[in-house]
JSON list of C-alpha atoms in Angstrom, two decimals:
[
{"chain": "A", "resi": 358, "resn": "UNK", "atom": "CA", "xyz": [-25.20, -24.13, -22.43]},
{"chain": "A", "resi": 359, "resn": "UNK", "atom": "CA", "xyz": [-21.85, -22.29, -23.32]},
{"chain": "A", "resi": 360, "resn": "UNK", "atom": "CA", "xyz": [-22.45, -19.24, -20.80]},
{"chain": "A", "resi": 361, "resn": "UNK", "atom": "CA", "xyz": [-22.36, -21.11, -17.29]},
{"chain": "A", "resi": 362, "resn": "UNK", "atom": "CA", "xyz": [-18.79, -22.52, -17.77]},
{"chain": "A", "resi": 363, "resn": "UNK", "atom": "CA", "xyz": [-17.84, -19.49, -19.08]},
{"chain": "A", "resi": 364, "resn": "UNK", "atom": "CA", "xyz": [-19.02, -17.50, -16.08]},
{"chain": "A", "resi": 365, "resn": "UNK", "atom": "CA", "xyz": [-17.75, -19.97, -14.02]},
{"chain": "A", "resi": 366, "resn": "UNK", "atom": "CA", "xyz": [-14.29, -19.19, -15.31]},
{"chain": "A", "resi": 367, "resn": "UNK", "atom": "CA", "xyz": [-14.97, -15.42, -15.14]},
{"chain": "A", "resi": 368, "resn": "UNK", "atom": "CA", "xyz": [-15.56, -15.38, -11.58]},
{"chain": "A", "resi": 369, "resn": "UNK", "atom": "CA", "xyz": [-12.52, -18.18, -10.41]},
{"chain": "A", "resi": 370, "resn": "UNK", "atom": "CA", "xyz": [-10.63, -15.54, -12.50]},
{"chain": "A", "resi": 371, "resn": "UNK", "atom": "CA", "xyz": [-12.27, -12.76, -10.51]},
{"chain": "A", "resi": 372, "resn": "UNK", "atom": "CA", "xyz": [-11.23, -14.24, -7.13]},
{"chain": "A", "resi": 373, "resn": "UNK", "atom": "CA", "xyz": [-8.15, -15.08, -7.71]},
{"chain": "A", "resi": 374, "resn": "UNK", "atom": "CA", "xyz": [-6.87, -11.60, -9.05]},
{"chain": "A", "resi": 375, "resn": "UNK", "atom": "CA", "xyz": [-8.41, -9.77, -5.43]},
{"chain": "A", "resi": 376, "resn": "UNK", "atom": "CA", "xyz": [-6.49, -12.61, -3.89]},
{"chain": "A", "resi": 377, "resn": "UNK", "atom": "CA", "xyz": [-3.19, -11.48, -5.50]},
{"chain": "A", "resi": 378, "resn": "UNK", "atom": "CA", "xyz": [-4.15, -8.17, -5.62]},
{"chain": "A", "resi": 379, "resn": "UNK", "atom": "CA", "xyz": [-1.29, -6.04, -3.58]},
{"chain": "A", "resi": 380, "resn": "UNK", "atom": "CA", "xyz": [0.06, -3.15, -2.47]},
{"chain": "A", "resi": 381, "resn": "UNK", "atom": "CA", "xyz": [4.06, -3.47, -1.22]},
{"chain": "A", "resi": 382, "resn": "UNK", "atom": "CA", "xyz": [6.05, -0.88, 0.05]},
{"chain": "A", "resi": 383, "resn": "UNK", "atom": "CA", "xyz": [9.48, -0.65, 1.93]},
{"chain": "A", "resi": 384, "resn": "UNK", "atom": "CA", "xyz": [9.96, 1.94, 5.29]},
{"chain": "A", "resi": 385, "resn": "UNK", "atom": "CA", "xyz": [12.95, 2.99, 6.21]},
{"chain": "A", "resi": 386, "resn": "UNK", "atom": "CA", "xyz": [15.92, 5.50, 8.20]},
{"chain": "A", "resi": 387, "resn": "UNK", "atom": "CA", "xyz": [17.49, 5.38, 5.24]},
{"chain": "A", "resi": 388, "resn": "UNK", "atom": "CA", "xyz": [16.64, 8.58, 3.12]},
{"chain": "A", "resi": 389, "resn": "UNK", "atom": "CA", "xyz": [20.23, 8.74, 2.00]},
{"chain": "A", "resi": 390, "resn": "UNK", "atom": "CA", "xyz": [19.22, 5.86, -0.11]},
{"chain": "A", "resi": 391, "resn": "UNK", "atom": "CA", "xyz": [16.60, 6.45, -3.22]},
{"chain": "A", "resi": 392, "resn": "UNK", "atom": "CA", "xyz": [15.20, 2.87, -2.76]},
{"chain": "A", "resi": 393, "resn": "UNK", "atom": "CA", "xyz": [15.32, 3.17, 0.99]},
{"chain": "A", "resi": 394, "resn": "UNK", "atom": "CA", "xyz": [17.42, 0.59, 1.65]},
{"chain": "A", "resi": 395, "resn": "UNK", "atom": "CA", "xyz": [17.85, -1.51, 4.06]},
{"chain": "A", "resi": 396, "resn": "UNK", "atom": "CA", "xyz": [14.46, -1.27, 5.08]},
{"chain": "A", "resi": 397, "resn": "UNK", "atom": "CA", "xyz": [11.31, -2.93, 6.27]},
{"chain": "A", "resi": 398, "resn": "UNK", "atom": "CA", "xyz": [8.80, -4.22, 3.33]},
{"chain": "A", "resi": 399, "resn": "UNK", "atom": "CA", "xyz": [5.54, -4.46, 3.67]},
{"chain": "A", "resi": 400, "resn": "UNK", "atom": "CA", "xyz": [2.88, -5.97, 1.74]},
{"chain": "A", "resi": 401, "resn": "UNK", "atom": "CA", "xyz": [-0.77, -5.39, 2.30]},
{"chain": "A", "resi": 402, "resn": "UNK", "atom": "CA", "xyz": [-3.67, -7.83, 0.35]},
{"chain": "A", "resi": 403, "resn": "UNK", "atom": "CA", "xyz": [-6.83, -6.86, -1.31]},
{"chain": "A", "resi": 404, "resn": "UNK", "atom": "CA", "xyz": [-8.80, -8.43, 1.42]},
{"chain": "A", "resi": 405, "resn": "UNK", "atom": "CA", "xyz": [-6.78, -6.02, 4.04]},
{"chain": "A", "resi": 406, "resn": "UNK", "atom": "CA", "xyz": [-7.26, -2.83, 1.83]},
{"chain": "A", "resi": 407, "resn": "UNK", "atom": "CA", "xyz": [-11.07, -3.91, 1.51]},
{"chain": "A", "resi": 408, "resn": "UNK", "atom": "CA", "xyz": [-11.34, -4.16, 5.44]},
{"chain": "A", "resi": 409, "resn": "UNK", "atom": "CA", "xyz": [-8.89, -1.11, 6.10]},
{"chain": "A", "resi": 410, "resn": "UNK", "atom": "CA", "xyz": [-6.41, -2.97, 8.04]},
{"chain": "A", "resi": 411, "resn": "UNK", "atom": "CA", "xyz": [-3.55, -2.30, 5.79]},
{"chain": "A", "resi": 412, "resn": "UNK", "atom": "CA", "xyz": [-2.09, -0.10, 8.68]},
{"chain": "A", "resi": 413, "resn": "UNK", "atom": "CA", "xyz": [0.21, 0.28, 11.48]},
{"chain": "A", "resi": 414, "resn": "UNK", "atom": "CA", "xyz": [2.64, 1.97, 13.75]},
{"chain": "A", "resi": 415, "resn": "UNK", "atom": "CA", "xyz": [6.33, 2.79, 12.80]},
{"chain": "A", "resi": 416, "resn": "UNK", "atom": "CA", "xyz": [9.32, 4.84, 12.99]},
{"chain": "A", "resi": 417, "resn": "UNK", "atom": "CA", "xyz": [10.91, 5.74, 9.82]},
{"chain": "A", "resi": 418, "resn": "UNK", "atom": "CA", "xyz": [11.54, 8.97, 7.22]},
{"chain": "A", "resi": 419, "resn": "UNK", "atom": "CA", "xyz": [11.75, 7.47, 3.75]},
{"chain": "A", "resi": 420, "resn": "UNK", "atom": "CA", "xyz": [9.18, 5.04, 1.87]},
{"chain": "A", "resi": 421, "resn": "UNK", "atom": "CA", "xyz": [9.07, 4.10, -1.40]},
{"chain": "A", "resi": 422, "resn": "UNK", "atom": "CA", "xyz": [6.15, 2.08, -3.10]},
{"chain": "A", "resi": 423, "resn": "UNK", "atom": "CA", "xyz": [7.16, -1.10, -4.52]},
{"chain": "A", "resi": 424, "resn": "UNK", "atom": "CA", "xyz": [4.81, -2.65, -6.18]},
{"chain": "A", "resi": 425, "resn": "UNK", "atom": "CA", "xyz": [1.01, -1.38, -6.98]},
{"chain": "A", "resi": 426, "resn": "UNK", "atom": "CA", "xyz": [-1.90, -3.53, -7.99]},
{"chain": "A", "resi": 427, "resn": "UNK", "atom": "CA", "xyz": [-4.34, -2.23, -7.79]},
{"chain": "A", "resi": 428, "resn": "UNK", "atom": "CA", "xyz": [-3.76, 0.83, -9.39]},
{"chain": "A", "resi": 429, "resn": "UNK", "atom": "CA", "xyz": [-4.98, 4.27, -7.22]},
{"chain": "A", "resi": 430, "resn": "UNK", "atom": "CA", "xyz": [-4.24, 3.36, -4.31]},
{"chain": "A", "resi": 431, "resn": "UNK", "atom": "CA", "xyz": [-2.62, 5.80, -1.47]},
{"chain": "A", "resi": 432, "resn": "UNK", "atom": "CA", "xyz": [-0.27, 5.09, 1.28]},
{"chain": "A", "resi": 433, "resn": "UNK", "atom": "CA", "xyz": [-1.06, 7.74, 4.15]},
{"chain": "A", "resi": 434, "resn": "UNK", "atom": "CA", "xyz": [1.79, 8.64, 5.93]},
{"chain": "A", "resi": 435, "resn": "UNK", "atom": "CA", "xyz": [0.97, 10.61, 9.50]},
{"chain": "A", "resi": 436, "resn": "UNK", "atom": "CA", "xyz": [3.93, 12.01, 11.97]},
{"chain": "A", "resi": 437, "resn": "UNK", "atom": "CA", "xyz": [1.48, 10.55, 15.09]},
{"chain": "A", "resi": 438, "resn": "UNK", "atom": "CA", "xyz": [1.23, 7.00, 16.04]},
{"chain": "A", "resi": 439, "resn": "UNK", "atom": "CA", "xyz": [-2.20, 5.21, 15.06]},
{"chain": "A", "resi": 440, "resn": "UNK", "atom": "CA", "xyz": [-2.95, 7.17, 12.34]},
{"chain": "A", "resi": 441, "resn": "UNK", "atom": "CA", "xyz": [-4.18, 10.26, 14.38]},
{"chain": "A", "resi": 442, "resn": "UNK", "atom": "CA", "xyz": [-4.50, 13.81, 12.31]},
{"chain": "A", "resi": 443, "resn": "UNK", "atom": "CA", "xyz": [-4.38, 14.64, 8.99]},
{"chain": "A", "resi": 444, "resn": "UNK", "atom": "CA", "xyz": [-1.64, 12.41, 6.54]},
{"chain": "A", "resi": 445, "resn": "UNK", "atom": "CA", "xyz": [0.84, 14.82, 6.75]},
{"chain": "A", "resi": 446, "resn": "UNK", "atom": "CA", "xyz": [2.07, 13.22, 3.37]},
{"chain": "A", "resi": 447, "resn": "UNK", "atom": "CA", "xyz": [-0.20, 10.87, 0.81]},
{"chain": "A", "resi": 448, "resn": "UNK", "atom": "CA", "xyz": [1.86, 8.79, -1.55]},
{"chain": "A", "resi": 449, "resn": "UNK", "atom": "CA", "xyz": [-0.12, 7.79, -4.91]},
{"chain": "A", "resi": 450, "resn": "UNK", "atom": "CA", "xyz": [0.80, 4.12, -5.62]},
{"chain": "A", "resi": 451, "resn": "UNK", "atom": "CA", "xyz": [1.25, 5.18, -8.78]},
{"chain": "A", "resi": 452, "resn": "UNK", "atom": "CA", "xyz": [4.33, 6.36, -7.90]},
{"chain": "A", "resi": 453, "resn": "UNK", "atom": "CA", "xyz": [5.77, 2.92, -8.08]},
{"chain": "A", "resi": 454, "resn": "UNK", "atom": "CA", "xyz": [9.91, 3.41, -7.56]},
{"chain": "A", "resi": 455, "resn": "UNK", "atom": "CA", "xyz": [9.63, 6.83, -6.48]},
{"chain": "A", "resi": 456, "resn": "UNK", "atom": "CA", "xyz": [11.45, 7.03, -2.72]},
{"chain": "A", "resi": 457, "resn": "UNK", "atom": "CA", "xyz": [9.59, 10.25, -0.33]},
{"chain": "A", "resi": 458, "resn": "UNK", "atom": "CA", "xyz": [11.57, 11.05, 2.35]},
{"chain": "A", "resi": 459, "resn": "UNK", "atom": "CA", "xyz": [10.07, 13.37, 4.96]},
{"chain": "A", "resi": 460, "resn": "UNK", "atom": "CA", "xyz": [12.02, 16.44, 6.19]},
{"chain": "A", "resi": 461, "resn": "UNK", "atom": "CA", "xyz": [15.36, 16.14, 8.27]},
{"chain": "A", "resi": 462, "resn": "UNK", "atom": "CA", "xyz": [15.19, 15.43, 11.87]},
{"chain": "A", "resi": 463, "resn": "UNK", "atom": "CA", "xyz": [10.84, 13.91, 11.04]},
{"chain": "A", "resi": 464, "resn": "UNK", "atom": "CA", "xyz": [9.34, 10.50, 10.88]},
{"chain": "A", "resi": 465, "resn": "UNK", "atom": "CA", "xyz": [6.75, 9.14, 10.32]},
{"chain": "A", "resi": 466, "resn": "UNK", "atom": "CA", "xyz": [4.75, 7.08, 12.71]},
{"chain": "A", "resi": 467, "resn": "UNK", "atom": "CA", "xyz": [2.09, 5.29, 11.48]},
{"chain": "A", "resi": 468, "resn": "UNK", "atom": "CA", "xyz": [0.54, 4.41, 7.97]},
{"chain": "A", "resi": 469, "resn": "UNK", "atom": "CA", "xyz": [-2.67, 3.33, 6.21]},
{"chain": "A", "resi": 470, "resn": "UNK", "atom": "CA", "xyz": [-2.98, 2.36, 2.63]},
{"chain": "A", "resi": 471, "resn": "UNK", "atom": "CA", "xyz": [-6.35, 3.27, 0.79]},
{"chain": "A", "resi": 472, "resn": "UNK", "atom": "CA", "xyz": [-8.36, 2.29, -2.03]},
{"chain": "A", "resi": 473, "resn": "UNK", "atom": "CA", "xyz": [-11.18, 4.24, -3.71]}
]
């Protein structure tokens, strides 16, 4: 039987792209700088966008995604520590390269990246 190694292989295959499945993006002061450099990076797996702990507390004004597998993902951006509120900005990953900085004189404070 030809089909059970063959879904064997589909499913290592399966597993092993969610385990290198990734969203990276880089926070910083820096909004002088398109690539907001120098900066903090951070990368955030599959299995923490699946569990929605891709998320934390910070203090910067300019982020810029990075790298974006999987594809339609959003990085939340709020101006209150631990995510409370509204986003007050919602980056597309999509937007891979693209530096946001927020408006003089605001940070940001915490983030959350999300996956449909």
């Amino acid at each position: 039987m030809r089909f059970l190694p063959a879904l064997s292989t589909f499913f290592t295959l399966l597993i092993a792209h969610q385990a290198f499945a990734q969203v990276t993006f880089r926070l910083s002061n820096s909004s002088k700088d398109s690539s907001c450099n120098p900066g903090t990076q951070i990368s955030c797996t599959q299995a923490e966008i699946n569990a929605q702990t891709c998320k934390g507390n910070f203090n910067h004004n300019c982020a810029r995604v990075l790298s974006n597998t999987p594809k339609k993902c959003t990085l939340n951006l709020y101006t209150k520590a631990d995510r409370q509120g509204e986003p007050s900005r919602k980056i597309p990953t999509e937007a891979q390269s693209s530096a946001v900085a927020a408006a003089t004189g605001t940070a940001w404070k915490s983030y959350k990246v999300l996956c449909p």
